[in-house]
Amino acid sequence: MTKLWGGIEAGGTKFVCAAGTGPNDIRAEQRFPTTTPTETIGRAIDYFRQQQAEHGKLAAVGIASFGPIDPNPASPKFGTITTTPKPGWANTDFAGAVGRALGVPVGFDTDVNAAALGEWRWGAGQGLANLIYFTIGTGIGGGGLLNGKLMHGLIHPEMGHMRLPHDLTADPYRGRCPYHGDCFEGLACGPAISERWKQAADTLPDGHPAWVLEAHYLALAMTNVICTLSPERIILGGGVMSHPTLLAMVQREVRELLAGYVQSPAILNNIDKYIVAPGLGNQSGVLGAFALAEQAFSAAAR
Ligand code: ZN
């Protein structure tokens, strides 16, 4: 029988909740602002109770969360948001609160790991065991699967904070990451583009030097990821990527930066199928949460 999944895309500014069975069946999506943990998680639980009253029991819930988080099921702090500077949210037992209230298994991971899993399950990453997903938007984050499993390790990847070569003569902008200044996110997130060029990023026209510089930083970061993790595909989502020519500029520059060293036809001949847009559009997150629910359900059944 088809299982009904609950999904939460938990962002620092808003929550998106949905119930459904997959990409062609997302029911009654609800959005509300992220306020205090008690109020916001409470609203999510109320939403799922209402869905259960209408559609029957949820099999599991998946949470694609802002972070940093503890995504390791073997850890005593599994399911918590750990050290976030967001007021009130540090050390919040998010997955535990949802699981106790609804009595279902709960999958819990970073928003970008979840999006990668969603793309693997239903989108542009189907059939691949090594896949990276980035969101390039208000912030920058990256996650993915290595050898068929979501990447955790020490904590979880923080690819948005990798350091990139920064030529201060060509780009004197100091970056906006509160921790590192000119890390990847500090140089290349949407608000960094707006701040550097003193103009909203989405109003900068095609051909503006802003996009050449943005493509350069993105290509440097993708080159680092290709050389360290050897992904079979990279998916670039997030609002900044909606600029129409940006993806092609990144593809071209990645090939130039690798300079023929990584000898794979995927890069040499088919880079347009190697660095790609999300197959699920802007629904990678919420469908990723469904995919986390599905994974938690299978793990609980074992
Ligand atoms: Zn940083």
Short mmCIF file of N, CA and C in Angstrom, two decimals, residues 154-269:
data_model
loop_
_atom_site.label_atom_id
_atom_site.label_comp_id
_atom_site.label_asym_id
_atom_site.label_seq_id
_atom_site.Cartn_x
_atom_site.Cartn_y
_atom_site.Cartn_z
N LEU A 154 32.03 13.73 10.71
CA LEU A 154 32.29 14.44 11.96
C LEU A 154 31.01 15.11 12.49
N ILE A 155 30.35 15.88 11.63
CA ILE A 155 29.05 16.48 11.96
C ILE A 155 28.20 16.31 10.70
N HIS A 156 28.34 17.22 9.78
CA HIS A 156 27.81 17.10 8.42
C HIS A 156 28.58 18.10 7.59
N PRO A 157 28.60 17.92 6.28
CA PRO A 157 29.39 18.86 5.47
C PRO A 157 28.91 20.30 5.64
N GLU A 158 29.83 21.22 5.56
CA GLU A 158 29.54 22.66 5.57
C GLU A 158 30.20 23.27 4.33
N MET A 159 29.77 22.79 3.16
CA MET A 159 30.45 23.15 1.92
C MET A 159 30.32 24.64 1.61
N GLY A 160 29.29 25.28 2.16
CA GLY A 160 29.12 26.72 1.93
C GLY A 160 30.23 27.54 2.57
N HIS A 161 30.97 26.94 3.49
CA HIS A 161 32.01 27.70 4.20
C HIS A 161 33.42 27.32 3.78
N MET A 162 33.56 26.62 2.65
CA MET A 162 34.92 26.35 2.16
C MET A 162 35.58 27.67 1.76
N ARG A 163 36.89 27.69 1.86
CA ARG A 163 37.64 28.90 1.51
C ARG A 163 37.99 28.85 0.03
N LEU A 164 37.90 29.98 -0.63
CA LEU A 164 38.21 30.06 -2.06
C LEU A 164 39.29 31.09 -2.29
N PRO A 165 40.11 30.93 -3.34
CA PRO A 165 41.05 32.00 -3.68
C PRO A 165 40.27 33.29 -3.92
N HIS A 166 40.72 34.38 -3.30
CA HIS A 166 40.00 35.65 -3.40
C HIS A 166 41.00 36.73 -3.79
N ASP A 167 40.94 37.18 -5.02
CA ASP A 167 41.83 38.21 -5.53
C ASP A 167 41.26 39.58 -5.15
N LEU A 168 41.84 40.18 -4.12
CA LEU A 168 41.29 41.44 -3.59
C LEU A 168 41.46 42.61 -4.57
N THR A 169 42.36 42.47 -5.53
CA THR A 169 42.51 43.53 -6.54
C THR A 169 41.31 43.50 -7.49
N ALA A 170 40.96 42.30 -7.93
CA ALA A 170 39.83 42.18 -8.85
C ALA A 170 38.50 42.35 -8.12
N ASP A 171 38.45 41.92 -6.85
CA ASP A 171 37.20 41.97 -6.09
C ASP A 171 37.50 42.40 -4.65
N PRO A 172 37.49 43.72 -4.42
CA PRO A 172 37.84 44.21 -3.07
C PRO A 172 36.77 43.93 -2.01
N TYR A 173 35.61 43.42 -2.39
CA TYR A 173 34.53 43.14 -1.43
C TYR A 173 35.02 42.11 -0.40
N ARG A 174 34.82 42.41 0.88
CA ARG A 174 35.41 41.60 1.95
C ARG A 174 34.59 40.36 2.33
N GLY A 175 33.36 40.26 1.80
CA GLY A 175 32.55 39.09 2.12
C GLY A 175 31.68 39.33 3.33
N ARG A 176 30.63 38.50 3.51
CA ARG A 176 29.67 38.80 4.57
C ARG A 176 29.41 37.64 5.53
N CYS A 177 30.25 36.61 5.51
CA CYS A 177 30.04 35.54 6.48
C CYS A 177 30.45 36.05 7.86
N PRO A 178 29.56 35.93 8.87
CA PRO A 178 29.91 36.42 10.20
C PRO A 178 31.09 35.66 10.83
N TYR A 179 31.39 34.46 10.36
CA TYR A 179 32.50 33.69 10.91
C TYR A 179 33.79 33.88 10.12
N HIS A 180 33.69 33.91 8.78
CA HIS A 180 34.90 33.86 7.94
C HIS A 180 35.06 35.04 6.99
N GLY A 181 34.10 35.92 6.92
CA GLY A 181 34.20 36.99 5.92
C GLY A 181 34.07 36.43 4.52
N ASP A 182 35.23 36.16 3.88
CA ASP A 182 35.19 35.82 2.45
C ASP A 182 35.28 34.33 2.15
N CYS A 183 34.53 33.49 2.91
CA CYS A 183 34.36 32.09 2.50
C CYS A 183 33.43 32.07 1.28
N PHE A 184 33.14 30.86 0.78
CA PHE A 184 32.28 30.69 -0.40
C PHE A 184 30.95 31.44 -0.21
N GLU A 185 30.25 31.15 0.90
CA GLU A 185 28.97 31.83 1.15
C GLU A 185 29.17 33.34 1.27
N GLY A 186 30.23 33.72 2.00
CA GLY A 186 30.48 35.14 2.23
C GLY A 186 30.68 35.92 0.94
N LEU A 187 31.23 35.26 -0.09
CA LEU A 187 31.51 35.92 -1.37
C LEU A 187 30.39 35.77 -2.39
N ALA A 188 29.62 34.66 -2.30
CA ALA A 188 28.80 34.30 -3.47
C ALA A 188 27.31 34.10 -3.19
N CYS A 189 26.86 34.27 -1.93
CA CYS A 189 25.41 34.13 -1.69
C CYS A 189 24.69 35.35 -2.29
N GLY A 190 23.39 35.24 -2.43
CA GLY A 190 22.60 36.32 -3.03
C GLY A 190 22.84 37.67 -2.37
N PRO A 191 22.75 37.76 -1.02
CA PRO A 191 22.98 39.05 -0.37
C PRO A 191 24.39 39.60 -0.58
N ALA A 192 25.39 38.73 -0.79
CA ALA A 192 26.75 39.22 -1.08
C ALA A 192 26.79 39.90 -2.45
N ILE A 193 26.08 39.32 -3.42
CA ILE A 193 26.04 39.93 -4.75
C ILE A 193 25.40 41.32 -4.65
N SER A 194 24.26 41.38 -3.95
CA SER A 194 23.56 42.68 -3.82
C SER A 194 24.43 43.71 -3.11
N GLU A 195 25.11 43.26 -2.04
CA GLU A 195 25.92 44.20 -1.26
C GLU A 195 27.12 44.70 -2.07
N ARG A 196 27.78 43.77 -2.79
CA ARG A 196 28.97 44.14 -3.58
C ARG A 196 28.63 45.14 -4.67
N TRP A 197 27.52 44.89 -5.37
CA TRP A 197 27.19 45.71 -6.54
C TRP A 197 26.17 46.80 -6.21
N LYS A 198 25.78 46.88 -4.93
CA LYS A 198 24.82 47.90 -4.46
C LYS A 198 23.56 47.91 -5.31
N GLN A 199 23.10 46.73 -5.62
CA GLN A 199 21.90 46.57 -6.44
C GLN A 199 21.37 45.16 -6.19
N ALA A 200 20.05 45.01 -6.08
CA ALA A 200 19.48 43.68 -5.82
C ALA A 200 19.96 42.70 -6.89
N ALA A 201 20.43 41.52 -6.45
CA ALA A 201 21.03 40.56 -7.38
C ALA A 201 20.09 40.23 -8.54
N ASP A 202 18.79 40.09 -8.25
CA ASP A 202 17.88 39.66 -9.33
C ASP A 202 17.57 40.78 -10.32
N THR A 203 18.11 42.01 -10.08
CA THR A 203 17.90 43.08 -11.07
C THR A 203 19.16 43.31 -11.90
N LEU A 204 20.24 42.58 -11.61
CA LEU A 204 21.48 42.75 -12.39
C LEU A 204 21.31 42.07 -13.75
N PRO A 205 21.51 42.83 -14.85
CA PRO A 205 21.21 42.26 -16.17
C PRO A 205 22.26 41.24 -16.62
N ASP A 206 21.88 40.47 -17.58
CA ASP A 206 22.78 39.56 -18.25
C ASP A 206 23.96 40.36 -18.82
N GLY A 207 25.16 39.81 -18.75
CA GLY A 207 26.31 40.53 -19.28
C GLY A 207 26.97 41.44 -18.25
N HIS A 208 26.32 41.65 -17.12
CA HIS A 208 26.91 42.45 -16.04
C HIS A 208 28.09 41.68 -15.45
N PRO A 209 29.20 42.39 -15.11
CA PRO A 209 30.36 41.69 -14.56
C PRO A 209 30.05 40.89 -13.28
N ALA A 210 28.95 41.25 -12.61
CA ALA A 210 28.55 40.49 -11.41
C ALA A 210 28.42 39.01 -11.71
N TRP A 211 27.88 38.69 -12.88
CA TRP A 211 27.63 37.27 -13.19
C TRP A 211 28.92 36.54 -13.56
N VAL A 212 29.87 37.26 -14.17
CA VAL A 212 31.17 36.65 -14.49
C VAL A 212 31.87 36.29 -13.18
N LEU A 213 31.84 37.22 -12.22
CA LEU A 213 32.48 36.98 -10.92
C LEU A 213 31.76 35.86 -10.15
N GLU A 214 30.43 35.89 -10.20
CA GLU A 214 29.65 34.85 -9.50
C GLU A 214 29.97 33.47 -10.08
N ALA A 215 29.99 33.39 -11.42
CA ALA A 215 30.31 32.11 -12.07
C ALA A 215 31.71 31.65 -11.68
N HIS A 216 32.62 32.61 -11.53
CA HIS A 216 34.00 32.29 -11.16
C HIS A 216 34.04 31.64 -9.77
N TYR A 217 33.38 32.25 -8.79
CA TYR A 217 33.38 31.67 -7.43
C TYR A 217 32.68 30.31 -7.41
N LEU A 218 31.57 30.21 -8.11
CA LEU A 218 30.86 28.93 -8.15
C LEU A 218 31.75 27.85 -8.79
N ALA A 219 32.44 28.22 -9.86
CA ALA A 219 33.29 27.25 -10.56
C ALA A 219 34.47 26.82 -9.69
N LEU A 220 35.05 27.77 -8.94
CA LEU A 220 36.14 27.40 -8.02
C LEU A 220 35.63 26.37 -6.99
N ALA A 221 34.46 26.65 -6.43
CA ALA A 221 33.91 25.75 -5.41
C ALA A 221 33.60 24.38 -6.01
N MET A 222 33.00 24.35 -7.19
CA MET A 222 32.65 23.06 -7.81
C MET A 222 33.92 22.27 -8.15
N THR A 223 34.96 22.98 -8.57
CA THR A 223 36.22 22.31 -8.88
C THR A 223 36.79 21.65 -7.62
N ASN A 224 36.71 22.37 -6.49
CA ASN A 224 37.17 21.78 -5.22
C ASN A 224 36.39 20.52 -4.88
N VAL A 225 35.07 20.59 -5.07
CA VAL A 225 34.21 19.46 -4.73
C VAL A 225 34.49 18.27 -5.66
N ILE A 226 34.70 18.54 -6.93
CA ILE A 226 35.00 17.47 -7.89
C ILE A 226 36.33 16.81 -7.51
N CYS A 227 37.32 17.62 -7.14
CA CYS A 227 38.64 17.06 -6.81
C CYS A 227 38.65 16.34 -5.47
N THR A 228 37.80 16.74 -4.52
CA THR A 228 37.84 16.08 -3.21
C THR A 228 36.87 14.92 -3.10
N LEU A 229 35.69 15.01 -3.73
CA LEU A 229 34.64 14.01 -3.49
C LEU A 229 34.31 13.15 -4.71
N SER A 230 34.76 13.57 -5.88
CA SER A 230 34.52 12.82 -7.12
C SER A 230 33.04 12.45 -7.33
N PRO A 231 32.15 13.43 -7.21
CA PRO A 231 30.73 13.13 -7.42
C PRO A 231 30.45 12.73 -8.86
N GLU A 232 29.39 11.93 -9.04
CA GLU A 232 28.97 11.56 -10.39
C GLU A 232 28.10 12.64 -11.03
N ARG A 233 27.53 13.52 -10.19
CA ARG A 233 26.77 14.66 -10.72
C ARG A 233 26.69 15.71 -9.63
N ILE A 234 26.59 16.99 -10.06
CA ILE A 234 26.38 18.09 -9.12
C ILE A 234 25.10 18.81 -9.53
N ILE A 235 24.23 19.02 -8.55
CA ILE A 235 22.96 19.71 -8.82
C ILE A 235 23.02 21.08 -8.14
N LEU A 236 22.77 22.13 -8.90
CA LEU A 236 22.82 23.49 -8.36
C LEU A 236 21.42 24.09 -8.28
N GLY A 237 20.91 24.23 -7.05
CA GLY A 237 19.59 24.84 -6.85
C GLY A 237 19.73 26.17 -6.12
N GLY A 238 18.60 26.75 -5.77
CA GLY A 238 18.59 28.01 -5.02
C GLY A 238 18.31 29.20 -5.93
N GLY A 239 17.86 30.29 -5.32
CA GLY A 239 17.37 31.45 -6.07
C GLY A 239 18.39 32.08 -7.01
N VAL A 240 19.67 32.14 -6.59
CA VAL A 240 20.68 32.79 -7.45
C VAL A 240 20.81 32.05 -8.78
N MET A 241 20.62 30.72 -8.76
CA MET A 241 20.79 29.93 -9.98
C MET A 241 19.68 30.17 -11.00
N SER A 242 18.62 30.90 -10.59
CA SER A 242 17.56 31.16 -11.56
C SER A 242 18.00 32.22 -12.59
N HIS A 243 19.15 32.87 -12.38
CA HIS A 243 19.67 33.76 -13.44
C HIS A 243 19.97 32.90 -14.68
N PRO A 244 19.35 33.24 -15.84
CA PRO A 244 19.29 32.29 -16.95
C PRO A 244 20.64 31.80 -17.51
N THR A 245 21.68 32.64 -17.54
CA THR A 245 22.91 32.18 -18.20
C THR A 245 23.97 31.67 -17.21
N LEU A 246 23.65 31.73 -15.92
CA LEU A 246 24.68 31.43 -14.92
C LEU A 246 25.16 29.97 -14.96
N LEU A 247 24.22 29.04 -15.07
CA LEU A 247 24.60 27.62 -15.05
C LEU A 247 25.59 27.30 -16.18
N ALA A 248 25.32 27.80 -17.38
CA ALA A 248 26.21 27.53 -18.52
C ALA A 248 27.59 28.15 -18.30
N MET A 249 27.63 29.33 -17.68
CA MET A 249 28.92 29.97 -17.39
C MET A 249 29.72 29.14 -16.39
N VAL A 250 29.04 28.58 -15.40
CA VAL A 250 29.72 27.75 -14.41
C VAL A 250 30.26 26.48 -15.07
N GLN A 251 29.42 25.84 -15.89
CA GLN A 251 29.85 24.61 -16.58
C GLN A 251 31.13 24.87 -17.38
N ARG A 252 31.13 25.98 -18.12
CA ARG A 252 32.28 26.30 -18.98
C ARG A 252 33.54 26.52 -18.15
N GLU A 253 33.38 27.30 -17.07
CA GLU A 253 34.58 27.64 -16.29
C GLU A 253 35.11 26.45 -15.48
N VAL A 254 34.24 25.57 -15.04
CA VAL A 254 34.70 24.37 -14.34
C VAL A 254 35.61 23.56 -15.26
N ARG A 255 35.19 23.42 -16.50
CA ARG A 255 36.00 22.65 -17.45
C ARG A 255 37.36 23.32 -17.65
N GLU A 256 37.34 24.66 -17.75
CA GLU A 256 38.61 25.40 -17.91
C GLU A 256 39.51 25.23 -16.69
N LEU A 257 38.93 25.35 -15.49
CA LEU A 257 39.74 25.27 -14.27
C LEU A 257 40.34 23.88 -14.07
N LEU A 258 39.60 22.85 -14.45
CA LEU A 258 40.14 21.50 -14.30
C LEU A 258 41.23 21.22 -15.34
N ALA A 259 41.22 21.97 -16.42
CA ALA A 259 42.29 21.98 -17.42
C ALA A 259 42.66 20.59 -17.93
N GLY A 260 41.65 19.77 -18.12
CA GLY A 260 41.90 18.46 -18.72
C GLY A 260 42.44 17.42 -17.77
N TYR A 261 42.59 17.78 -16.50
CA TYR A 261 43.23 16.85 -15.57
C TYR A 261 42.30 15.71 -15.15
N VAL A 262 41.03 16.03 -14.89
CA VAL A 262 40.09 14.96 -14.52
C VAL A 262 39.56 14.35 -15.83
N GLN A 263 40.09 13.19 -16.16
CA GLN A 263 39.85 12.60 -17.49
C GLN A 263 38.56 11.79 -17.50
N SER A 264 37.42 12.49 -17.46
CA SER A 264 36.15 11.78 -17.55
C SER A 264 35.33 12.40 -18.67
N PRO A 265 34.67 11.57 -19.48
CA PRO A 265 33.80 12.12 -20.54
C PRO A 265 32.71 13.01 -19.96
N ALA A 266 32.30 12.75 -18.70
CA ALA A 266 31.26 13.57 -18.07
C ALA A 266 31.69 15.04 -18.04
N ILE A 267 32.98 15.27 -17.82
CA ILE A 267 33.47 16.64 -17.75
C ILE A 267 33.96 17.12 -19.12
N LEU A 268 34.66 16.26 -19.83
CA LEU A 268 35.25 16.68 -21.10
C LEU A 268 34.20 16.90 -22.18
N ASN A 269 33.16 16.03 -22.22
CA ASN A 269 32.20 16.10 -23.33
C ASN A 269 30.77 16.40 -22.93
#
